Coordinates of C-alpha atoms in Angstrom, one line a residue:
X1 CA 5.6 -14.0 1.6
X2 CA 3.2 -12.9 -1.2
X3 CA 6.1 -10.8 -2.9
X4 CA 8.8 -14.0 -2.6
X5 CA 6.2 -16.3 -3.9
X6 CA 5.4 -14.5 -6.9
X7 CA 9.1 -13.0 -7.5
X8 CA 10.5 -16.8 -7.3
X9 CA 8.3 -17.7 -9.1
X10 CA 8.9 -15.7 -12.4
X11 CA 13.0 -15.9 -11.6
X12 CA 13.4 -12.0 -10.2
X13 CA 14.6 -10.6 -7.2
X14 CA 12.8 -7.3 -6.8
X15 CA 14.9 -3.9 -6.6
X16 CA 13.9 -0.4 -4.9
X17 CA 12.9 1.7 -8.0
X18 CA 10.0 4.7 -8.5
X19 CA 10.1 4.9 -12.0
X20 CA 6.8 2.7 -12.8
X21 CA 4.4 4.2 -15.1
X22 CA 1.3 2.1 -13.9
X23 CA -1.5 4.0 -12.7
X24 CA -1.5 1.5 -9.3
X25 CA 2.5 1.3 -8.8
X26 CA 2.4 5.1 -9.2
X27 CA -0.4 5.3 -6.7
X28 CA 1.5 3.0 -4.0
X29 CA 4.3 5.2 -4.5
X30 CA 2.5 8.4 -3.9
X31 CA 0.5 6.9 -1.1
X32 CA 3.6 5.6 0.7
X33 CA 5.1 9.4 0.0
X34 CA 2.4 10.6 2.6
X35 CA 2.6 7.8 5.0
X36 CA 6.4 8.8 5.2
X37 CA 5.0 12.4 5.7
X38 CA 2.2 11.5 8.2
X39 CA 4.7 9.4 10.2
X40 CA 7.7 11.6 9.8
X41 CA 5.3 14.2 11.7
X42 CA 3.4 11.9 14.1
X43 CA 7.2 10.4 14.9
X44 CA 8.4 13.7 15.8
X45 CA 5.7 14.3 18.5
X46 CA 5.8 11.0 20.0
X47 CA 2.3 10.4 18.8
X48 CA 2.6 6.3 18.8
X49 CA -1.2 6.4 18.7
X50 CA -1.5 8.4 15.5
X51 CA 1.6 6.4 13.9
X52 CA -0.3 3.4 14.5
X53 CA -3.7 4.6 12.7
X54 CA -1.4 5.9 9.7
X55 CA 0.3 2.7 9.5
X56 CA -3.4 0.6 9.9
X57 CA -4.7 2.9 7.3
X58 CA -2.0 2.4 4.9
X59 CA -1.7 -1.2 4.9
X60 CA -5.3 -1.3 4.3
X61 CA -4.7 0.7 1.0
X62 CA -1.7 -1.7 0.0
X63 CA -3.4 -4.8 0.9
X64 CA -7.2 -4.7 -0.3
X65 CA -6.1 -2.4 -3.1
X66 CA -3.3 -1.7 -4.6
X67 CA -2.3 -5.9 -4.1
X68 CA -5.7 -7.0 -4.9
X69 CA -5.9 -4.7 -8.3
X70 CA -2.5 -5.9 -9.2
X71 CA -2.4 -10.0 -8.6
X72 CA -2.5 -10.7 -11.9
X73 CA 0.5 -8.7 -12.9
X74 CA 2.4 -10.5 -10.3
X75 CA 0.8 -13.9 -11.4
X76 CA 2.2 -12.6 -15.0
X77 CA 5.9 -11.6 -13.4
X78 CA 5.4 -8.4 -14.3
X79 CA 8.7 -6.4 -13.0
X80 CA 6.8 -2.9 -12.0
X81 CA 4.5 -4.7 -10.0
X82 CA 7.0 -7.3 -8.0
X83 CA 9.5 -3.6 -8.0
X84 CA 7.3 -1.1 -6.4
X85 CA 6.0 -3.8 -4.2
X86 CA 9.2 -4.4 -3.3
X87 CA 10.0 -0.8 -2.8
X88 CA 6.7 -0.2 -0.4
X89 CA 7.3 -2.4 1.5
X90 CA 11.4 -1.6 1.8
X91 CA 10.5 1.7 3.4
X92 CA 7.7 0.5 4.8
X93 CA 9.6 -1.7 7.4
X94 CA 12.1 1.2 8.2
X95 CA 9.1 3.4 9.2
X96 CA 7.5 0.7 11.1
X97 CA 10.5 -0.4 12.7
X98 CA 10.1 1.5 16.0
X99 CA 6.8 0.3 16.2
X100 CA 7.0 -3.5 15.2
X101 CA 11.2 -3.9 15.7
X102 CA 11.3 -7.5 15.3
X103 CA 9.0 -7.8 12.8
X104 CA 10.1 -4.7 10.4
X105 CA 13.7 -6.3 10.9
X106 CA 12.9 -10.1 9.8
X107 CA 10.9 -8.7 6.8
X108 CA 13.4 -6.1 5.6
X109 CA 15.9 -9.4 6.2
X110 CA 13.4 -11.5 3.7
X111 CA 13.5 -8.6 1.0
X112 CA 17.1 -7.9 1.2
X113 CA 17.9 -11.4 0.2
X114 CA 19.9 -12.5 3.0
X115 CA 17.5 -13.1 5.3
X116 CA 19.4 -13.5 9.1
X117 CA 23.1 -12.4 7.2
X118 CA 21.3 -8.9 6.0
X119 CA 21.9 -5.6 7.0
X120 CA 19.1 -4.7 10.1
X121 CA 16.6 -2.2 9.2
X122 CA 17.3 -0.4 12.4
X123 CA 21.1 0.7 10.8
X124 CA 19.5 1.9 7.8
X125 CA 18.0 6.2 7.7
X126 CA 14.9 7.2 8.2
X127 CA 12.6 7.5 4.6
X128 CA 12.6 11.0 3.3
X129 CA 9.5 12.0 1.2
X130 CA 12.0 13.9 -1.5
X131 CA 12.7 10.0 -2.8
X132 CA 9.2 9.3 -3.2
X133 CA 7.6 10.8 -6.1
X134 CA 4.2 13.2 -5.5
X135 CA 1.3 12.8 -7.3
X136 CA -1.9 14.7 -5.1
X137 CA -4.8 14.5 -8.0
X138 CA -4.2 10.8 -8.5
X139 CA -4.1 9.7 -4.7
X140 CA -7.3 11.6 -4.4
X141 CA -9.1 9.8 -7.3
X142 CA -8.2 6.5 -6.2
X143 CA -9.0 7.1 -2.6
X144 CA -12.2 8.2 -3.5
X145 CA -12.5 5.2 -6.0
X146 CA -11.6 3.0 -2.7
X147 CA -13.8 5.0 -0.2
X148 CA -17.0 3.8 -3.2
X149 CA -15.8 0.3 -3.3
X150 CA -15.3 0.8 0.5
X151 CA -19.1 1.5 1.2
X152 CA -20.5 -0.4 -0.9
X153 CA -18.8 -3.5 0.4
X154 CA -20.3 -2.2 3.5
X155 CA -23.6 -1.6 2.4
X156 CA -23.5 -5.4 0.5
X157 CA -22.0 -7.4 3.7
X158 CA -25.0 -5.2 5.9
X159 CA -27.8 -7.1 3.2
X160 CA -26.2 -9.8 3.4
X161 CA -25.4 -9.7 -0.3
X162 CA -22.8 -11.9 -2.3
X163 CA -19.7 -9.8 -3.3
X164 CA -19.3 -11.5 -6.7
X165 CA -23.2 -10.8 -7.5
X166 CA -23.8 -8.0 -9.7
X167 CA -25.7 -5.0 -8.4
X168 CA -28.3 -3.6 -11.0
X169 CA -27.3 0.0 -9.7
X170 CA -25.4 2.1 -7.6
X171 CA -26.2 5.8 -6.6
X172 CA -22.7 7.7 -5.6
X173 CA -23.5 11.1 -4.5
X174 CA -21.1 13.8 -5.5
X175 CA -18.2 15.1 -3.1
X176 CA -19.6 17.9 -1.0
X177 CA -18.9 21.5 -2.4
X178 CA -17.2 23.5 0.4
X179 CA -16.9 27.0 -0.7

């Protein structure tokens, strides 16, 4: 819904692309590169369980920050944003399909234009990570940008403390050396 409103809304229909050079779309891209890794290989076992917590995790990520960070490029049209939204979430539904068939198949319907007339996700292949583009060091620097903003949303709600009020200080402790 999000994606149609805003993609109306600036006169665009979005397209399956990986070519963005944002910092975020380029993130979303690399994250969904190891969420078709991590349920490629969870898939292949038959570990529903673990596909499920890859899938929670993930739209986590897409939702409270790749979304949130980018809402006002899509309130601005901007074409990379309403693209590699529209990309993510393409694949997304064809991985989630097994898990959530109805619901995969009446979203990819929505993003494919036309709606009940479109092609079901379940005729279409299985994602392959080799059309994903890889980019390790920036997925770890924004998750450990999001795993900061993460606790300290934690740490505000536990004090009962306004999200919008500024803090005078925060204390992040360096990542543990393990060699």
């Amino acid at each position: 819904y999000f994606l149609t409103l805003y993609a109306n809304a600036s006169d665009r229909q979005g397209t399956v692309r990986t070519d963005s050079t944002n910092v975020l779309d380029r993130y979303a891209l690399a994250k969904t590169r190891d969420l078709v890794a991590e349920m490629t290989t969870s898939m292949d076992a038959y570990d529903l369980f673990g596909a499920c917590q890859h899938v929670r995790t993930y739209l986590d990520v897409l939702t409270n920050w790749f979304i949130r960070r980018s809402r006002s490029r899509f309130w601005e049209g901007d074409p990379e944003a309403i693209d590699t939204l529209h990309t993510v979430l393409s694949i997304f539904t064809r991985l989630t399909a097994p898990l959530l068939p109805l619901v995969s198949d009446a979203i990819y319907a929505g993003l494919n234009g036309d709606g009940a007339n479109a092609a079901s996700v379940h005729l279409t292949d299985w994602p392959s990570v080799e059309d994903l583009p890889a980019d390790p060091d920036l997925v770890a620097s924004m998750d450990l940008a999001h795993d900061v903003w993460s606790s300290t949303f934690s740490v505000r709600k536990a004090h009962q403390r306004r999200v919008r009020l500024p803090l005078q200080s925060v204390t992040i402790p360096p990542p543990h050396d393990h060699r």
